[in-house]
Coordinates of N, CA and C in Angstrom, one line a residue:
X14 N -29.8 -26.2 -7.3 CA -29.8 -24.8 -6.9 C -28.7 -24.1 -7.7
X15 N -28.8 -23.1 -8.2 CA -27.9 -21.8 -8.8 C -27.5 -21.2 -7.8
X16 N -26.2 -21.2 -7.5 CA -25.7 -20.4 -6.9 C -25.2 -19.1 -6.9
X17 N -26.0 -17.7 -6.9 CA -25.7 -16.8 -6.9 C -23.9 -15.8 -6.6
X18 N -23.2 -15.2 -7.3 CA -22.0 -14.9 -7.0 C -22.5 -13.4 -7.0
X19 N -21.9 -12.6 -6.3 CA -21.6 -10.9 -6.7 C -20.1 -10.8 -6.8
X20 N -19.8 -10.5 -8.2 CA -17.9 -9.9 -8.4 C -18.2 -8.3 -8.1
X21 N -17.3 -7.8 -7.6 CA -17.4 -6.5 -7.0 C -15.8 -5.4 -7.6
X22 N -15.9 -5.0 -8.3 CA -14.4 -4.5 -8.7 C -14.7 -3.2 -9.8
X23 N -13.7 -2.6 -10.0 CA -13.8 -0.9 -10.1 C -13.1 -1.1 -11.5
X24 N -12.4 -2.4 -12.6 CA -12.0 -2.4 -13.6 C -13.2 -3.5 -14.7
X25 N -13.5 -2.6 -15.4 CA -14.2 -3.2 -16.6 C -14.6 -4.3 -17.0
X26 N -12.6 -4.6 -17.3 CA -12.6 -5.7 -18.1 C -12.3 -6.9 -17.4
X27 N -12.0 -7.1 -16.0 CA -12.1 -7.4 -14.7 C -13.3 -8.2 -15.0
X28 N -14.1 -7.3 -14.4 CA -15.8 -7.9 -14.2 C -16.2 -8.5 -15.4
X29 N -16.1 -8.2 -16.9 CA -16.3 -8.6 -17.8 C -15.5 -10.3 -18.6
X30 N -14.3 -10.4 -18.0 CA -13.7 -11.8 -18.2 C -14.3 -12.8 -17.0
X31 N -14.2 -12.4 -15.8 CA -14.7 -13.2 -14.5 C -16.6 -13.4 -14.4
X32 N -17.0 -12.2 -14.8 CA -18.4 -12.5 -15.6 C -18.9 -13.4 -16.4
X33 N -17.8 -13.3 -17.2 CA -18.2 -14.5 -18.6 C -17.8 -16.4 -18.1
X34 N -16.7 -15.8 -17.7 CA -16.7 -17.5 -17.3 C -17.4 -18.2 -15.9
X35 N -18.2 -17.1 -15.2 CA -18.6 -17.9 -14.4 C -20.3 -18.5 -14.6
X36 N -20.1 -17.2 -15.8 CA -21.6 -17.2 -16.0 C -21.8 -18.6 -16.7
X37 N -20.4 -18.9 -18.0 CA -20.2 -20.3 -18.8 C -20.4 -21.1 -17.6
X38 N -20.0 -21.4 -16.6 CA -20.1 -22.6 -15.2 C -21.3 -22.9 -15.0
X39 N -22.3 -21.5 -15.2 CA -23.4 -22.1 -14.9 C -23.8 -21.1 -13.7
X40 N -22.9 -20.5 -12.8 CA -23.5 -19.5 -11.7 C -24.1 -18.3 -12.2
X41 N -25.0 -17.9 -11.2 CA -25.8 -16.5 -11.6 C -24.8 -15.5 -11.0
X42 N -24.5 -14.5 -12.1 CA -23.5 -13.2 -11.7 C -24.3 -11.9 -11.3
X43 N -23.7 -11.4 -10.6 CA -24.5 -10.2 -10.6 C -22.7 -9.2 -10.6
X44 N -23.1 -7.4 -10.7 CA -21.8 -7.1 -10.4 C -22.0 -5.9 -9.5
X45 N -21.3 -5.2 -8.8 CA -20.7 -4.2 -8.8 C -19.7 -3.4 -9.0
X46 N -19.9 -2.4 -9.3 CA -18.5 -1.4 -9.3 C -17.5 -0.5 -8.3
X47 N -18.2 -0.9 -7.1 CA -17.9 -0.2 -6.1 C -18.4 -0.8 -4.6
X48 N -17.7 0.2 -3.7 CA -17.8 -0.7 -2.4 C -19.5 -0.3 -1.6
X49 N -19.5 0.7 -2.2 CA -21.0 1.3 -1.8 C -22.1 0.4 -2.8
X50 N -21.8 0.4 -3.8 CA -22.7 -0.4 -4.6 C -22.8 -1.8 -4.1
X51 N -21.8 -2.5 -3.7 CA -22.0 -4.0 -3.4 C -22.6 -4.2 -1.9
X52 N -22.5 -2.6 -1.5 CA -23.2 -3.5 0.0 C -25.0 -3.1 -0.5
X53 N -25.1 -2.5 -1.4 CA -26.4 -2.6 -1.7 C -27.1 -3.7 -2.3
X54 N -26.2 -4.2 -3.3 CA -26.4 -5.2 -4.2 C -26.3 -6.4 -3.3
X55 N -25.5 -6.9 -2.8 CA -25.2 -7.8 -1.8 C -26.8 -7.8 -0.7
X56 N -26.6 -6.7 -0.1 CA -27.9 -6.7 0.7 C -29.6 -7.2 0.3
X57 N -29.5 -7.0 -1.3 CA -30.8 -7.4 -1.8 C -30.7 -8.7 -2.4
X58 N -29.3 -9.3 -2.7 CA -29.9 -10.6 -3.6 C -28.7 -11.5 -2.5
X59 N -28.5 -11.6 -1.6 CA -28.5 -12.6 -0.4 C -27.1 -13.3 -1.3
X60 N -26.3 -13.2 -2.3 CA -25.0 -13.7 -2.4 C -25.1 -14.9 -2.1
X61 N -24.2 -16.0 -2.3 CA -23.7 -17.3 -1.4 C -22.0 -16.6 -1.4
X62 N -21.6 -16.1 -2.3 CA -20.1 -15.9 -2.9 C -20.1 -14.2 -3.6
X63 N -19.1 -13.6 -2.4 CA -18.7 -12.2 -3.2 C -17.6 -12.8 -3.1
X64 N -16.6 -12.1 -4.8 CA -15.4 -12.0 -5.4 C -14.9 -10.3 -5.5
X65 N -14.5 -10.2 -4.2 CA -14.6 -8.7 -3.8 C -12.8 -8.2 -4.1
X66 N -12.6 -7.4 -5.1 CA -11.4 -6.9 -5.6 C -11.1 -5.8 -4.2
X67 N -9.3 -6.2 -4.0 CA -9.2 -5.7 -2.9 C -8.9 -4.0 -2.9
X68 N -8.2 -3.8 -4.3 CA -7.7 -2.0 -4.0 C -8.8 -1.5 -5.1
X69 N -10.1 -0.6 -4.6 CA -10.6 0.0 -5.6 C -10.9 1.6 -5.0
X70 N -11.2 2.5 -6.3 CA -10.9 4.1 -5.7 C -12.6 4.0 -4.8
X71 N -12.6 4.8 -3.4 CA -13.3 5.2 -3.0 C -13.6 4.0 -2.1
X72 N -13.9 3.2 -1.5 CA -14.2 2.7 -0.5 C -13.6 1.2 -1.2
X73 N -12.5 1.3 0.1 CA -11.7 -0.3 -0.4 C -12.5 -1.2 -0.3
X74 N -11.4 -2.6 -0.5 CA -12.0 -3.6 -0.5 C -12.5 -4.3 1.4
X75 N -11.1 -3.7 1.7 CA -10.9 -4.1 3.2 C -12.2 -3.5 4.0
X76 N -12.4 -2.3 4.0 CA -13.6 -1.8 4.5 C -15.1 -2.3 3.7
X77 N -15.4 -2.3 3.0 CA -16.2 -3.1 1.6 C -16.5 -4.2 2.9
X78 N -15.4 -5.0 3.2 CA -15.0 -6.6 3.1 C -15.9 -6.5 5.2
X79 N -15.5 -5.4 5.8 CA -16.2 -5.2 7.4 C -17.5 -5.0 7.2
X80 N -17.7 -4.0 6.1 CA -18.9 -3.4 6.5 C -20.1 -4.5 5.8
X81 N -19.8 -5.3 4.8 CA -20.8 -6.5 4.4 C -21.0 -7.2 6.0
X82 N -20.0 -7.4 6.9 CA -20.0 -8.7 8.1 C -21.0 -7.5 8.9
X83 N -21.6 -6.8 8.7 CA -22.0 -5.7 9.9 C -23.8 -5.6 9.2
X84 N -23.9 -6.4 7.9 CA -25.0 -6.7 7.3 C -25.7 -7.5 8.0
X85 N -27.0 -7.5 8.2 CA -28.1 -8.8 9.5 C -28.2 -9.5 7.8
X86 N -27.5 -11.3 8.1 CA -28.1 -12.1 6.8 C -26.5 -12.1 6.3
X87 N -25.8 -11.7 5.7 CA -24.2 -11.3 5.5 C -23.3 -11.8 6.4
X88 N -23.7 -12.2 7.6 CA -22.3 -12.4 8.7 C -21.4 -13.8 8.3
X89 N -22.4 -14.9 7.6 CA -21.6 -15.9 6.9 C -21.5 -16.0 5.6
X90 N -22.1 -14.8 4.7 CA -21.5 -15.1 3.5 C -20.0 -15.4 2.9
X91 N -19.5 -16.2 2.0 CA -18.4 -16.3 1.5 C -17.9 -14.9 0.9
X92 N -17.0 -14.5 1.5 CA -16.0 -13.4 0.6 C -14.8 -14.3 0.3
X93 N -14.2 -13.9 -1.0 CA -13.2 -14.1 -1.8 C -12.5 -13.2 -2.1
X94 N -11.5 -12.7 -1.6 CA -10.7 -11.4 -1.7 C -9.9 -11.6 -3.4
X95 N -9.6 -10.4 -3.9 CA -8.5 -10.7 -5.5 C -7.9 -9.6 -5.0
X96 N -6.6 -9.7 -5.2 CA -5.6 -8.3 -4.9 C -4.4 -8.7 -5.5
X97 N -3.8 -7.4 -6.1 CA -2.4 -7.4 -6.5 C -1.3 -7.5 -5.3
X98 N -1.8 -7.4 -4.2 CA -0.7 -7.1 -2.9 C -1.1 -8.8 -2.5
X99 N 0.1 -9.6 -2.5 CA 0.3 -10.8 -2.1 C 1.3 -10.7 -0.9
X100 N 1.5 -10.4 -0.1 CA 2.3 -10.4 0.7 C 1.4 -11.2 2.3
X101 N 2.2 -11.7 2.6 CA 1.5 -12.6 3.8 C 0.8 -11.7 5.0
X102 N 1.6 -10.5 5.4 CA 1.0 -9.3 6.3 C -0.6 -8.9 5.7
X103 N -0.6 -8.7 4.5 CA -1.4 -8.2 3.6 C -3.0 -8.9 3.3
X104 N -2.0 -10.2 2.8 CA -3.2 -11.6 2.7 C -3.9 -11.5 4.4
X105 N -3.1 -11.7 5.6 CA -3.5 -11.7 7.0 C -4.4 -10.6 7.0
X106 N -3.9 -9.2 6.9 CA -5.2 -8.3 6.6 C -6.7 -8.3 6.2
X107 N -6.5 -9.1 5.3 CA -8.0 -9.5 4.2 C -8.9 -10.2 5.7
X108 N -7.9 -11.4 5.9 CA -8.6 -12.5 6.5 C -9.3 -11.6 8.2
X109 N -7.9 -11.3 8.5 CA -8.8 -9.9 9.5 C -10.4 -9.2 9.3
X110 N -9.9 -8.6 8.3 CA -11.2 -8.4 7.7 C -12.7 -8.9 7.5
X111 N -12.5 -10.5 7.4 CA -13.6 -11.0 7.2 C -13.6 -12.1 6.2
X112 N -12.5 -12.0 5.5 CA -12.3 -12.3 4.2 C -12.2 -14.4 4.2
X113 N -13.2 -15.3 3.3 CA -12.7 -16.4 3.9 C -12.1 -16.9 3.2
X114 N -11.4 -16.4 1.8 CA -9.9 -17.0 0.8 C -9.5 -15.5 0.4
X115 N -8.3 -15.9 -0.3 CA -7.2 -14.6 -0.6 C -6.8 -15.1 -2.0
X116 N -6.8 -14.6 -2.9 CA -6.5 -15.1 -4.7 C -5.6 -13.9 -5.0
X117 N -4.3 -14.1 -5.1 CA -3.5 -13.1 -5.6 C -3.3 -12.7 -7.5
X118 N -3.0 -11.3 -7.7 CA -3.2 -11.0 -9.0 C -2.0 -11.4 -9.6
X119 N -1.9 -12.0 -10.9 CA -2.9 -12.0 -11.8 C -3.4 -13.1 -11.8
X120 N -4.9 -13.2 -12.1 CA -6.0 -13.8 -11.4 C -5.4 -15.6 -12.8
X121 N -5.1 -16.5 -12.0 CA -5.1 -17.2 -13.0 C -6.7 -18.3 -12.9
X122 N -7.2 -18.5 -14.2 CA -8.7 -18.8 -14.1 C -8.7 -19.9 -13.4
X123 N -8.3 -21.0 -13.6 CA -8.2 -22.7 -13.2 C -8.3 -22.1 -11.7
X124 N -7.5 -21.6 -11.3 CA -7.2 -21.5 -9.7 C -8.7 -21.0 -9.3
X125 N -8.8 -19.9 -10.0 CA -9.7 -19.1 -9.3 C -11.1 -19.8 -9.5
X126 N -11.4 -20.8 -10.4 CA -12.7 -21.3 -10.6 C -12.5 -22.6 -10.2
X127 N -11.3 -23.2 -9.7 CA -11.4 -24.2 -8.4 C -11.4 -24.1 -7.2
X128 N -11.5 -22.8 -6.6 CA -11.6 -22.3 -5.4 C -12.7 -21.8 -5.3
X129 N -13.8 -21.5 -6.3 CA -15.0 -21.0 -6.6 C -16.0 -22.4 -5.9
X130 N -15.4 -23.1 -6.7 CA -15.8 -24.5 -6.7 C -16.1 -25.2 -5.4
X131 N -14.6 -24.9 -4.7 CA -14.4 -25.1 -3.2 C -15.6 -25.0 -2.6
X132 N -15.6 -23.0 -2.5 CA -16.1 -22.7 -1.5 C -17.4 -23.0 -1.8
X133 N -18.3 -23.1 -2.8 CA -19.8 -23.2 -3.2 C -20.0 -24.7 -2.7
X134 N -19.1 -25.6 -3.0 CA -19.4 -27.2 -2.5 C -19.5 -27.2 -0.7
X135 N -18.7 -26.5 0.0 CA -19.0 -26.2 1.5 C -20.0 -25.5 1.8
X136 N -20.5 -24.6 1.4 CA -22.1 -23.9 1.7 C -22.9 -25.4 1.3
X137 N -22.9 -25.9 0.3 CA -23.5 -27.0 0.2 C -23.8 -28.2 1.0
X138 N -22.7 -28.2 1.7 CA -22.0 -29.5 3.1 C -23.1 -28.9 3.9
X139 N -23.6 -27.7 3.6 CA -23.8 -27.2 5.3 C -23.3 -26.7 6.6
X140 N -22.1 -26.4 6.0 CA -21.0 -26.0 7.2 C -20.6 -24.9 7.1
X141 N -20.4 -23.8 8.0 CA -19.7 -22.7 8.2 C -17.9 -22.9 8.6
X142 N -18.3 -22.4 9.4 CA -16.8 -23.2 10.3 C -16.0 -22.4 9.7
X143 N -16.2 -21.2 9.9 CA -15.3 -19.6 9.5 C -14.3 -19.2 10.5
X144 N -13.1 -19.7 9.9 CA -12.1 -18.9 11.2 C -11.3 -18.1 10.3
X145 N -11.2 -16.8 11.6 CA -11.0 -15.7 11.6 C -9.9 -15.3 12.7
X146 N -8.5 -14.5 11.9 CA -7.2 -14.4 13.3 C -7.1 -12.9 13.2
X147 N -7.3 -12.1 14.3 CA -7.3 -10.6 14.9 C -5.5 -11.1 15.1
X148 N -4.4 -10.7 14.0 CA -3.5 -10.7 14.6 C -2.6 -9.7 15.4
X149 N -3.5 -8.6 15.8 CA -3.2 -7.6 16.5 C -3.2 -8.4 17.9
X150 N -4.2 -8.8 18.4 CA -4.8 -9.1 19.4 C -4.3 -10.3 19.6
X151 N -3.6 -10.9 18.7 CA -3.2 -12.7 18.3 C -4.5 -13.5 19.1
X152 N -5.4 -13.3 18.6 CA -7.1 -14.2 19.2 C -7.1 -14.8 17.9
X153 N -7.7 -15.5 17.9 CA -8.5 -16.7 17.1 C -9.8 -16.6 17.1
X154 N -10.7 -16.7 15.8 CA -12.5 -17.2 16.3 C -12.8 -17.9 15.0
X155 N -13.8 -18.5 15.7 CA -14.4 -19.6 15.2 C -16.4 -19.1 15.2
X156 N -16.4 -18.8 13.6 CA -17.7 -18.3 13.6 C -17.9 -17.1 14.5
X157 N -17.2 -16.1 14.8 CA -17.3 -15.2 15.6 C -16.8 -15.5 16.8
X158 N -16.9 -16.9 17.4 CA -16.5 -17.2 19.1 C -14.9 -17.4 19.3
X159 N -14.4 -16.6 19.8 CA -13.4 -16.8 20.3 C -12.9 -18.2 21.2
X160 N -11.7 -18.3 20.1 CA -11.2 -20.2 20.6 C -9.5 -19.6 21.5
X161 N -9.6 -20.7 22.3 CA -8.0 -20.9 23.0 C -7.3 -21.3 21.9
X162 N -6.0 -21.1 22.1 CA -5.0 -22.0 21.3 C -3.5 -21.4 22.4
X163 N -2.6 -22.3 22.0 CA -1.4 -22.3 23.2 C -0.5 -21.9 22.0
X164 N 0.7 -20.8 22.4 CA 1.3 -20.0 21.6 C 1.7 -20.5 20.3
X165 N 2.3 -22.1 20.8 CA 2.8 -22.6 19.6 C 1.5 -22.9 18.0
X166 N 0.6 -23.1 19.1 CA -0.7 -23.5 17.9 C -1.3 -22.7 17.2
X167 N -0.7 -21.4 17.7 CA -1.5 -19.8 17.3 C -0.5 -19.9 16.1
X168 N 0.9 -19.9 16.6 CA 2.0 -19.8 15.5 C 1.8 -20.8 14.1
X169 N 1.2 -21.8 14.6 CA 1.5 -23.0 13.3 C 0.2 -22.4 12.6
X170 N -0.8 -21.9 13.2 CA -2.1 -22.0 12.1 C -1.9 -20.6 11.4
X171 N -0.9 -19.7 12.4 CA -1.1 -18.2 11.7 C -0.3 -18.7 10.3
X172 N 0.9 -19.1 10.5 CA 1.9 -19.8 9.0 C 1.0 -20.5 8.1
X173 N 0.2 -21.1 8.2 CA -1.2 -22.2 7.1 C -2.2 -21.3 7.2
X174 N -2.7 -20.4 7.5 CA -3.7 -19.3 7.3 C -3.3 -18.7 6.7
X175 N -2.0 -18.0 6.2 CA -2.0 -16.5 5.7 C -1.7 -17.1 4.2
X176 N -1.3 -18.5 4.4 CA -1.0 -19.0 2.4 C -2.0 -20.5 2.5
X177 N -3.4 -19.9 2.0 CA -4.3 -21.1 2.3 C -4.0 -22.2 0.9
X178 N -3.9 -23.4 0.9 CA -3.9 -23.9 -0.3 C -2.4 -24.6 -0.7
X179 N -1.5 -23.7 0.2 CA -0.1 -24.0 0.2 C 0.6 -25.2 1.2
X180 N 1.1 -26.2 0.5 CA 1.4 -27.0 1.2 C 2.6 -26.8 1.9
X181 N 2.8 -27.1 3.4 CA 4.1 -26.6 3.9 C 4.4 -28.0 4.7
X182 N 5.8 -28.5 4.4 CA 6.7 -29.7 4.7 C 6.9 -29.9 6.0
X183 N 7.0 -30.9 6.9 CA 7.3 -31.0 8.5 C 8.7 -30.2 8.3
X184 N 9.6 -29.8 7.4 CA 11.0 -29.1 7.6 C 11.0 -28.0 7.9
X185 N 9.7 -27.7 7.2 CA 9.3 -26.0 6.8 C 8.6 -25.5 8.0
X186 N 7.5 -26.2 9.0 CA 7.1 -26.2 10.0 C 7.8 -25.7 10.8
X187 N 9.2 -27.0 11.1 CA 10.2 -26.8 12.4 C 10.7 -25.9 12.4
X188 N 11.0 -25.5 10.7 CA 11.6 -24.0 10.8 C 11.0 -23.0 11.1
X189 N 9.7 -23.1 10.9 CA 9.0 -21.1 10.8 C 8.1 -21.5 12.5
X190 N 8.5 -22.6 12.8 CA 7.3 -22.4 14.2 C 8.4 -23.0 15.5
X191 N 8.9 -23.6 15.4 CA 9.9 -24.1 16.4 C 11.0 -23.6 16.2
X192 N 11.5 -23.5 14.9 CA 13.0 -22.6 14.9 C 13.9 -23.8 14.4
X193 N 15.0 -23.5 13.8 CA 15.8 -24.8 12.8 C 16.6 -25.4 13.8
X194 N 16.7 -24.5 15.6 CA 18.0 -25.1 16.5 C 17.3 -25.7 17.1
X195 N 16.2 -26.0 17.3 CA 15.3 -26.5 18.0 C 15.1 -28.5 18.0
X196 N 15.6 -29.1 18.5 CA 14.9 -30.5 18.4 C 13.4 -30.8 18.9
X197 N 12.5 -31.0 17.9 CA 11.5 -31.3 17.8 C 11.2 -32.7 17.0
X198 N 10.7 -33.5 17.4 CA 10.2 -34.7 16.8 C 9.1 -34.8 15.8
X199 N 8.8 -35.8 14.5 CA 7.2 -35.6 14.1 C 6.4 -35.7 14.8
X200 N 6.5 -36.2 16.3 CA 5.0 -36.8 16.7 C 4.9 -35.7 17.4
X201 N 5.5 -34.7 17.8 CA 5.2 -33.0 18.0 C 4.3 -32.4 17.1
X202 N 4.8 -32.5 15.9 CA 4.1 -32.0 15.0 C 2.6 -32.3 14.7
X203 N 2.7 -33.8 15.5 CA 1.2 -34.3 14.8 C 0.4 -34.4 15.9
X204 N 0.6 -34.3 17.0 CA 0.2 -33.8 18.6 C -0.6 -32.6 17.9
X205 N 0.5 -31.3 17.6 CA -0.1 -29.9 17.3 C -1.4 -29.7 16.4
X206 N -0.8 -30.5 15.2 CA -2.0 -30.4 14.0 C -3.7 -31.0 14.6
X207 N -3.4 -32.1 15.4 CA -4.6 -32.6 15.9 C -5.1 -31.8 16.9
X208 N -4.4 -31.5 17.7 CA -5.3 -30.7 18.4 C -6.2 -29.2 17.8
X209 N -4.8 -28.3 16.9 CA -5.9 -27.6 15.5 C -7.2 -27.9 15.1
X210 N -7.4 -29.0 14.6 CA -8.3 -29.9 14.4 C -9.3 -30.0 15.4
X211 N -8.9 -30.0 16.4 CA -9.7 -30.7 17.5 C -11.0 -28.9 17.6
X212 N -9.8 -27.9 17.2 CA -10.4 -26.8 18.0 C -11.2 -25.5 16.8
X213 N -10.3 -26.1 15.5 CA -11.3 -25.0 14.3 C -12.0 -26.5 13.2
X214 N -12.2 -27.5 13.5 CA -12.4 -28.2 12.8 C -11.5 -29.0 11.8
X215 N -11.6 -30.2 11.2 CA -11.2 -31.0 10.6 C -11.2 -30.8 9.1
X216 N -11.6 -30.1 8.5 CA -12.1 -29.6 7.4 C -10.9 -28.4 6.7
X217 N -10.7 -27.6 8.0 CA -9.4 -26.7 7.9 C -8.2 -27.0 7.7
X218 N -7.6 -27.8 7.7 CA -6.2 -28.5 7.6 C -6.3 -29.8 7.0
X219 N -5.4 -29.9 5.8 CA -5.8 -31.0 5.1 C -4.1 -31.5 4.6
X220 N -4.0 -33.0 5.3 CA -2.9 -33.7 5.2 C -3.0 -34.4 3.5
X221 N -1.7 -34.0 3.5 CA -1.1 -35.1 2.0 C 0.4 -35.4 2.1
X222 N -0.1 -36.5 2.4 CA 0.7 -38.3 2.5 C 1.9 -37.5 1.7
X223 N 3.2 -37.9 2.7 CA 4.4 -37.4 2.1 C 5.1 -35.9 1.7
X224 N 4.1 -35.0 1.8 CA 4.5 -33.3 1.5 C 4.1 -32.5 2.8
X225 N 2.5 -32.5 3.3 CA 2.7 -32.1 4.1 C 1.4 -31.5 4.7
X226 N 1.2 -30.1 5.1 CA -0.2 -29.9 5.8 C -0.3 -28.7 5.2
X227 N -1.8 -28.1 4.9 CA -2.1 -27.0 3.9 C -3.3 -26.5 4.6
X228 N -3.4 -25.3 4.7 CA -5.1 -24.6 5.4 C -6.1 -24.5 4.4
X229 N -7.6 -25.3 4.8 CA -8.4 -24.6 3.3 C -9.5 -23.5 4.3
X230 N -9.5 -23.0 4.0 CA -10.3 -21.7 4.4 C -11.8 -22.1 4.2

């Protein structure tokens, strides 16, 4: 199967480098230039993967990024956010949105056509398993359904959610979710992560021996 992509972005030469190499991979491109255009284009050729640029004039990315999930056939397509605004409030925004990875500018290709890779090999698994954090509301959902999590578990996955791909150290953990005065043990830590696991799936959180625990989207 050819996996269809729509890149969606308001700069030229944007669409025309990300074009070219995805098209060399072998995927079918389609494009738009706009946020009105992509929910049309998107609506007729069924996407697997929009690469939806997040600041463009006239209808953002972020609204672009709601009004595709409000499409009948669209509620589980893969969006891939690009934006120059890397800040973790920012990246959390996207994912608010709808968004199920965050690729900050400037686009480096390897990254961006191994997370391409990613996400097209999980449509392929057959799995959704889309989570999504309202951190206004601090909720959680899972494929639209709202999941429990106990304060500390909301804390550790919002920290591995907002930098997907980034590995963070049991040090770095105790620090940003228990606090550095805090005595906490590993087998706290690994109590927490499994139960994560237990509640957005196994697929989401991916351990590496000796460094640490990383979110894949």
């Amino acid at each position: 199967m050819k996996h269809r992509i729509l890149l969606v972005d308001d700069e030229d030469d944007i669409l025309e480098f990300l074009g070219y190499n995805l098209l060399k991979a072998g995927y079918e491109v389609s494009i738009a230039r706009s946020g009105d255009e992509a929910l049309e284009v998107a609506a007729l050729i069924h996407p697997h993967l929009i690469i939806l640029d997040r600041m463009m004039n006239g209808m953002d990315g972020i609204e672009t990024c709601r009004r595709l999930r409000e499409i009948k056939g669209l509620e589980h397509v893969m969006i891939l956010f690009l934006s120059a605004l890397g800040e973790e409030h920012e990246q959390v925004e996207g994912y608010d949105a709808g968004a199920d990875d965050y690729i900050a500018k400037p686009i480096r290709l390897k990254v961006l056509m191994s997370r391409v890779a990613a996400i097209l090999k999980r449509i392929d698994a057959g799995g959704h398993g889309r989570v999504r954090i309202d951190t206004n509301l601090q909720q959680v959902f899972l494929d639209g359904v709202q999941i429990a999590l106990t304060r500390k578990e909301y804390r550790l996955l919002l920290m591995l959610y907002a930098h997907p791909g980034v590995f963070y150290t049991r040090e770095q953990i105790l620090e940003l979710v228990w606090g550095g005065d805090v005595m906490v043990g590993d087998r706290t830590i690994d109590v927490h992560i499994r139960k994560l696991r237990q509640k957005i799936g196994d697929q989401h959180i991916q351990t590496f021996k000796g460094v640490g625990y990383t979110f894949i989207p």
